[in-house]
């Protein structure tokens, strides 16, 4: 299945309201997984980094598997 042509690209997140950040995280995760499935790893990494930035700003700590 094709990835949407419009991807979320966040450059400055300070102006984004908290509720919008909370809404963006699942959307970024979905796009990240789709990009990885299509083997577009550069896009997947970029989306992951954006998602991590939002989580950090919201003080959401994810537990990484070791």
PDB file of N, CA and C in Angstrom:
ATOM      1  N   UNK A   1       0.849  -1.183   0.000  1.00  0.00           N
ATOM      2  CA  UNK A   1       0.000   0.000   0.000  1.00  0.00           C
ATOM      3  C   UNK A   1       0.887   1.236   0.000  1.00  0.00           C
ATOM      4  N   UNK A   2       0.537   2.216  -0.802  1.00  0.00           N
ATOM      5  CA  UNK A   2       1.396   3.401  -0.922  1.00  0.00           C
ATOM      6  C   UNK A   2       1.318   4.297   0.305  1.00  0.00           C
ATOM      7  N   UNK A   3       2.430   4.934   0.570  1.00  0.00           N
ATOM      8  CA  UNK A   3       2.489   5.893   1.665  1.00  0.00           C
ATOM      9  C   UNK A   3       1.881   7.194   1.181  1.00  0.00           C
ATOM     10  N   UNK A   4       1.201   7.867   2.058  1.00  0.00           N
ATOM     11  CA  UNK A   4       0.611   9.159   1.732  1.00  0.00           C
ATOM     12  C   UNK A   4       1.686  10.107   1.230  1.00  0.00           C
ATOM     13  N   UNK A   5       1.334  10.918   0.239  1.00  0.00           N
ATOM     14  CA  UNK A   5       2.295  11.877  -0.310  1.00  0.00           C
ATOM     15  C   UNK A   5       2.578  13.012   0.661  1.00  0.00           C
ATOM     16  N   UNK A   6       1.687  13.246   1.589  1.00  0.00           N
ATOM     17  CA  UNK A   6       1.914  14.335   2.545  1.00  0.00           C
ATOM     18  C   UNK A   6       2.373  13.756   3.878  1.00  0.00           C
ATOM     19  N   UNK A   7       3.575  14.117   4.247  1.00  0.00           N
ATOM     20  CA  UNK A   7       4.153  13.662   5.503  1.00  0.00           C
ATOM     21  C   UNK A   7       4.279  14.849   6.433  1.00  0.00           C
ATOM     22  N   UNK A   8       4.193  14.555   7.708  1.00  0.00           N
ATOM     23  CA  UNK A   8       4.355  15.599   8.708  1.00  0.00           C
ATOM     24  C   UNK A   8       5.834  15.880   8.865  1.00  0.00           C
ATOM     25  N   UNK A   9       6.209  17.127   8.680  1.00  0.00           N
ATOM     26  CA  UNK A   9       7.591  17.540   8.904  1.00  0.00           C
ATOM     27  C   UNK A   9       7.549  18.672   9.922  1.00  0.00           C
ATOM     28  N   UNK A  10       8.096  18.409  11.088  1.00  0.00           N
ATOM     29  CA  UNK A  10       8.094  19.395  12.162  1.00  0.00           C
ATOM     30  C   UNK A  10       9.473  20.018  12.277  1.00  0.00           C
ATOM     31  N   UNK A  11       9.521  21.317  12.212  1.00  0.00           N
ATOM     32  CA  UNK A  11      10.800  22.009  12.376  1.00  0.00           C
ATOM     33  C   UNK A  11      10.842  22.730  13.718  1.00  0.00           C
ATOM     34  N   UNK A  12       9.782  23.431  14.050  1.00  0.00           N
ATOM     35  CA  UNK A  12       9.708  24.158  15.314  1.00  0.00           C
ATOM     36  C   UNK A  12       8.420  23.746  16.006  1.00  0.00           C
ATOM     37  N   UNK A  13       8.544  23.098  17.148  1.00  0.00           N
ATOM     38  CA  UNK A  13       7.358  22.559  17.817  1.00  0.00           C
ATOM     39  C   UNK A  13       6.903  23.397  19.006  1.00  0.00           C
ATOM     40  N   UNK A  14       7.610  24.466  19.299  1.00  0.00           N
ATOM     41  CA  UNK A  14       7.254  25.272  20.474  1.00  0.00           C
ATOM     42  C   UNK A  14       5.886  25.947  20.344  1.00  0.00           C
ATOM     43  N   UNK A  15       5.477  26.238  19.121  1.00  0.00           N
ATOM     44  CA  UNK A  15       4.207  26.918  18.903  1.00  0.00           C
ATOM     45  C   UNK A  15       3.014  25.953  18.839  1.00  0.00           C
ATOM     46  N   UNK A  16       3.272  24.645  18.832  1.00  0.00           N
ATOM     47  CA  UNK A  16       2.199  23.656  18.716  1.00  0.00           C
ATOM     48  C   UNK A  16       1.576  23.409  20.088  1.00  0.00           C
ATOM     49  N   UNK A  17       0.252  23.550  20.188  1.00  0.00           N
ATOM     50  CA  UNK A  17      -0.413  23.296  21.478  1.00  0.00           C
ATOM     51  C   UNK A  17      -0.258  21.837  21.922  1.00  0.00           C
ATOM     52  N   UNK A  18      -0.326  21.630  23.224  1.00  0.00           N
ATOM     53  CA  UNK A  18      -0.147  20.302  23.815  1.00  0.00           C
ATOM     54  C   UNK A  18      -1.100  19.279  23.207  1.00  0.00           C
ATOM     55  N   UNK A  19      -2.368  19.622  23.058  1.00  0.00           N
ATOM     56  CA  UNK A  19      -3.364  18.688  22.503  1.00  0.00           C
ATOM     57  C   UNK A  19      -3.000  18.281  21.082  1.00  0.00           C
ATOM     58  N   UNK A  20      -2.487  19.227  20.311  1.00  0.00           N
ATOM     59  CA  UNK A  20      -2.094  18.927  18.935  1.00  0.00           C
ATOM     60  C   UNK A  20      -0.878  17.997  18.923  1.00  0.00           C
ATOM     61  N   UNK A  21       0.063  18.212  19.827  1.00  0.00           N
ATOM     62  CA  UNK A  21       1.224  17.333  19.925  1.00  0.00           C
ATOM     63  C   UNK A  21       0.776  15.911  20.261  1.00  0.00           C
ATOM     64  N   UNK A  22      -0.174  15.798  21.192  1.00  0.00           N
ATOM     65  CA  UNK A  22      -0.691  14.484  21.579  1.00  0.00           C
ATOM     66  C   UNK A  22      -1.361  13.796  20.397  1.00  0.00           C
ATOM     67  N   UNK A  23      -2.015  14.562  19.545  1.00  0.00           N
ATOM     68  CA  UNK A  23      -2.683  14.015  18.371  1.00  0.00           C
ATOM     69  C   UNK A  23      -1.679  13.613  17.293  1.00  0.00           C
ATOM     70  N   UNK A  24      -0.584  14.342  17.198  1.00  0.00           N
ATOM     71  CA  UNK A  24       0.406  14.082  16.157  1.00  0.00           C
ATOM     72  C   UNK A  24       1.222  12.816  16.395  1.00  0.00           C
ATOM     73  N   UNK A  25       1.463  12.467  17.643  1.00  0.00           N
ATOM     74  CA  UNK A  25       2.337  11.321  17.945  1.00  0.00           C
ATOM     75  C   UNK A  25       1.841  10.023  17.292  1.00  0.00           C
ATOM     76  N   UNK A  26       0.580   9.633  17.458  1.00  0.00           N
ATOM     77  CA  UNK A  26       0.132   8.393  16.801  1.00  0.00           C
ATOM     78  C   UNK A  26       0.180   8.489  15.271  1.00  0.00           C
ATOM     79  N   UNK A  27      -0.085   9.666  14.741  1.00  0.00           N
ATOM     80  CA  UNK A  27      -0.041   9.853  13.293  1.00  0.00           C
ATOM     81  C   UNK A  27       1.399   9.689  12.780  1.00  0.00           C
ATOM     82  N   UNK A  28       2.351  10.259  13.491  1.00  0.00           N
ATOM     83  CA  UNK A  28       3.755  10.109  13.114  1.00  0.00           C
ATOM     84  C   UNK A  28       4.193   8.649  13.209  1.00  0.00           C
ATOM     85  N   UNK A  29       3.727   7.964  14.245  1.00  0.00           N
ATOM     86  CA  UNK A  29       4.096   6.556  14.406  1.00  0.00           C
ATOM     87  C   UNK A  29       3.560   5.721  13.244  1.00  0.00           C
ATOM     88  N   UNK A  30       2.330   5.986  12.834  1.00  0.00           N
ATOM     89  CA  UNK A  30       1.739   5.265  11.703  1.00  0.00           C
ATOM     90  C   UNK A  30       2.544   5.512  10.435  1.00  0.00           C
ATOM     91  N   UNK A  31       2.875   6.779  10.175  1.00  0.00           N
ATOM     92  CA  UNK A  31       3.657   7.111   8.988  1.00  0.00           C
ATOM     93  C   UNK A  31       5.047   6.487   9.057  1.00  0.00           C
ATOM     94  N   UNK A  32       5.641   6.447  10.244  1.00  0.00           N
ATOM     95  CA  UNK A  32       6.960   5.850  10.420  1.00  0.00           C
ATOM     96  C   UNK A  32       6.925   4.365  10.054  1.00  0.00           C
ATOM     97  N   UNK A  33       5.913   3.668  10.549  1.00  0.00           N
ATOM     98  CA  UNK A  33       5.792   2.232  10.260  1.00  0.00           C
ATOM     99  C   UNK A  33       5.548   1.982   8.767  1.00  0.00           C
ATOM    100  N   UNK A  34       4.719   2.821   8.145  1.00  0.00           N
ATOM    101  CA  UNK A  34       4.465   2.688   6.711  1.00  0.00           C
ATOM    102  C   UNK A  34       5.745   2.929   5.911  1.00  0.00           C
ATOM    103  N   UNK A  35       6.504   3.931   6.308  1.00  0.00           N
ATOM    104  CA  UNK A  35       7.756   4.228   5.609  1.00  0.00           C
ATOM    105  C   UNK A  35       8.728   3.053   5.740  1.00  0.00           C
ATOM    106  N   UNK A  36       8.813   2.466   6.924  1.00  0.00           N
ATOM    107  CA  UNK A  36       9.703   1.321   7.134  1.00  0.00           C
ATOM    108  C   UNK A  36       9.263   0.130   6.296  1.00  0.00           C
ATOM    109  N   UNK A  37       7.948  -0.099   6.213  1.00  0.00           N
ATOM    110  CA  UNK A  37       7.436  -1.200   5.388  1.00  0.00           C
ATOM    111  C   UNK A  37       7.813  -1.003   3.921  1.00  0.00           C
ATOM    112  N   UNK A  38       7.842   0.245   3.478  1.00  0.00           N
ATOM    113  CA  UNK A  38       8.198   0.563   2.093  1.00  0.00           C
ATOM    114  C   UNK A  38       9.719   0.691   1.923  1.00  0.00           C
ATOM    115  N   UNK A  39      10.443   0.387   3.000  1.00  0.00           N
ATOM    116  CA  UNK A  39      11.905   0.447   3.024  1.00  0.00           C
ATOM    117  C   UNK A  39      12.444   1.851   2.770  1.00  0.00           C
ATOM    118  N   UNK A  40      11.671   2.844   3.160  1.00  0.00           N
ATOM    119  CA  UNK A  40      12.135   4.239   3.108  1.00  0.00           C
ATOM    120  C   UNK A  40      12.640   4.565   4.514  1.00  0.00           C
ATOM    121  N   UNK A  41      13.820   4.044   4.817  1.00  0.00           N
ATOM    122  CA  UNK A  41      14.340   4.119   6.175  1.00  0.00           C
ATOM    123  C   UNK A  41      14.740   5.530   6.580  1.00  0.00           C
ATOM    124  N   UNK A  42      15.174   6.344   5.639  1.00  0.00           N
ATOM    125  CA  UNK A  42      15.522   7.735   5.967  1.00  0.00           C
ATOM    126  C   UNK A  42      14.283   8.493   6.448  1.00  0.00           C
ATOM    127  N   UNK A  43      13.165   8.300   5.757  1.00  0.00           N
ATOM    128  CA  UNK A  43      11.917   8.941   6.179  1.00  0.00           C
ATOM    129  C   UNK A  43      11.474   8.379   7.528  1.00  0.00           C
ATOM    130  N   UNK A  44      11.571   7.071   7.698  1.00  0.00           N
ATOM    131  CA  UNK A  44      11.165   6.442   8.960  1.00  0.00           C
ATOM    132  C   UNK A  44      11.978   7.004  10.133  1.00  0.00           C
ATOM    133  N   UNK A  45      13.278   7.178   9.930  1.00  0.00           N
ATOM    134  CA  UNK A  45      14.132   7.730  10.989  1.00  0.00           C
ATOM    135  C   UNK A  45      13.750   9.169  11.294  1.00  0.00           C
ATOM    136  N   UNK A  46      13.480   9.944  10.256  1.00  0.00           N
ATOM    137  CA  UNK A  46      13.077  11.338  10.443  1.00  0.00           C
ATOM    138  C   UNK A  46      11.768  11.423  11.225  1.00  0.00           C
ATOM    139  N   UNK A  47      10.813  10.581  10.876  1.00  0.00           N
ATOM    140  CA  UNK A  47       9.528  10.567  11.576  1.00  0.00           C
ATOM    141  C   UNK A  47       9.703  10.124  13.026  1.00  0.00           C
ATOM    142  N   UNK A  48      10.554   9.123  13.242  1.00  0.00           N
ATOM    143  CA  UNK A  48      10.836   8.662  14.610  1.00  0.00           C
ATOM    144  C   UNK A  48      11.430   9.785  15.449  1.00  0.00           C
ATOM    145  N   UNK A  49      12.373  10.514  14.862  1.00  0.00           N
ATOM    146  CA  UNK A  49      13.021  11.608  15.589  1.00  0.00           C
ATOM    147  C   UNK A  49      12.028  12.713  15.936  1.00  0.00           C
ATOM    148  N   UNK A  50      11.126  13.007  15.005  1.00  0.00           N
ATOM    149  CA  UNK A  50      10.103  14.021  15.273  1.00  0.00           C
ATOM    150  C   UNK A  50       9.167  13.558  16.390  1.00  0.00           C
ATOM    151  N   UNK A  51       8.800  12.276  16.346  1.00  0.00           N
ATOM    152  CA  UNK A  51       7.931  11.714  17.372  1.00  0.00           C
ATOM    153  C   UNK A  51       8.622  11.761  18.736  1.00  0.00           C
ATOM    154  N   UNK A  52       9.902  11.427  18.769  1.00  0.00           N
ATOM    155  CA  UNK A  52      10.661  11.473  20.020  1.00  0.00           C
ATOM    156  C   UNK A  52      10.748  12.893  20.568  1.00  0.00           C
ATOM    157  N   UNK A  53      10.899  13.871  19.684  1.00  0.00           N
ATOM    158  CA  UNK A  53      10.940  15.269  20.107  1.00  0.00           C
ATOM    159  C   UNK A  53       9.622  15.673  20.778  1.00  0.00           C
ATOM    160  N   UNK A  54       8.510  15.302  20.167  1.00  0.00           N
ATOM    161  CA  UNK A  54       7.206  15.625  20.758  1.00  0.00           C
ATOM    162  C   UNK A  54       7.034  14.927  22.105  1.00  0.00           C
ATOM    163  N   UNK A  55       7.419  13.672  22.173  1.00  0.00           N
ATOM    164  CA  UNK A  55       7.300  12.933  23.434  1.00  0.00           C
ATOM    165  C   UNK A  55       8.143  13.578  24.518  1.00  0.00           C
ATOM    166  N   UNK A  56       9.334  14.009  24.155  1.00  0.00           N
ATOM    167  CA  UNK A  56      10.208  14.670  25.123  1.00  0.00           C
ATOM    168  C   UNK A  56       9.563  15.949  25.638  1.00  0.00           C
ATOM    169  N   UNK A  57       8.985  16.728  24.726  1.00  0.00           N
ATOM    170  CA  UNK A  57       8.335  17.973  25.127  1.00  0.00           C
ATOM    171  C   UNK A  57       7.115  17.725  26.002  1.00  0.00           C
ATOM    172  N   UNK A  58       6.462  16.579  25.816  1.00  0.00           N
ATOM    173  CA  UNK A  58       5.292  16.236  26.622  1.00  0.00           C
ATOM    174  C   UNK A  58       5.667  15.419  27.856  1.00  0.00           C
ATOM    175  N   UNK A  59       6.961  15.212  28.043  1.00  0.00           N
ATOM    176  CA  UNK A  59       7.474  14.418  29.161  1.00  0.00           C
ATOM    177  C   UNK A  59       6.930  12.984  29.148  1.00  0.00           C
ATOM    178  N   UNK A  60       6.796  12.437  27.947  1.00  0.00           N
ATOM    179  CA  UNK A  60       6.390  11.038  27.796  1.00  0.00           C
ATOM    180  C   UNK A  60       7.671  10.235  27.672  1.00  0.00           C
ATOM    181  N   UNK A  61       7.866   9.336  28.583  1.00  0.00           N
ATOM    182  CA  UNK A  61       9.076   8.521  28.577  1.00  0.00           C
ATOM    183  C   UNK A  61       8.713   7.150  28.007  1.00  0.00           C
ATOM    184  N   UNK A  62       9.395   6.779  26.944  1.00  0.00           N
ATOM    185  CA  UNK A  62       9.159   5.455  26.390  1.00  0.00           C
ATOM    186  C   UNK A  62      10.251   4.515  26.873  1.00  0.00           C
ATOM    187  N   UNK A  63       9.846   3.312  27.178  1.00  0.00           N
ATOM    188  CA  UNK A  63      10.792   2.300  27.654  1.00  0.00           C
ATOM    189  C   UNK A  63      11.307   1.566  26.429  1.00  0.00           C
ATOM    190  N   UNK A  64      12.616   1.653  26.224  1.00  0.00           N
ATOM    191  CA  UNK A  64      13.219   0.990  25.068  1.00  0.00           C
ATOM    192  C   UNK A  64      13.550  -0.433  25.420  1.00  0.00           C
ATOM    193  N   UNK A  65      13.286  -1.338  24.454  1.00  0.00           N
ATOM    194  CA  UNK A  65      13.615  -2.742  24.651  1.00  0.00           C
ATOM    195  C   UNK A  65      15.117  -2.911  24.484  1.00  0.00           C
ATOM    196  N   UNK A  66      15.687  -3.782  25.315  1.00  0.00           N
ATOM    197  CA  UNK A  66      17.138  -4.031  25.214  1.00  0.00           C
ATOM    198  C   UNK A  66      17.415  -5.393  24.666  1.00  0.00           C
TER     199      UNK A  66
END
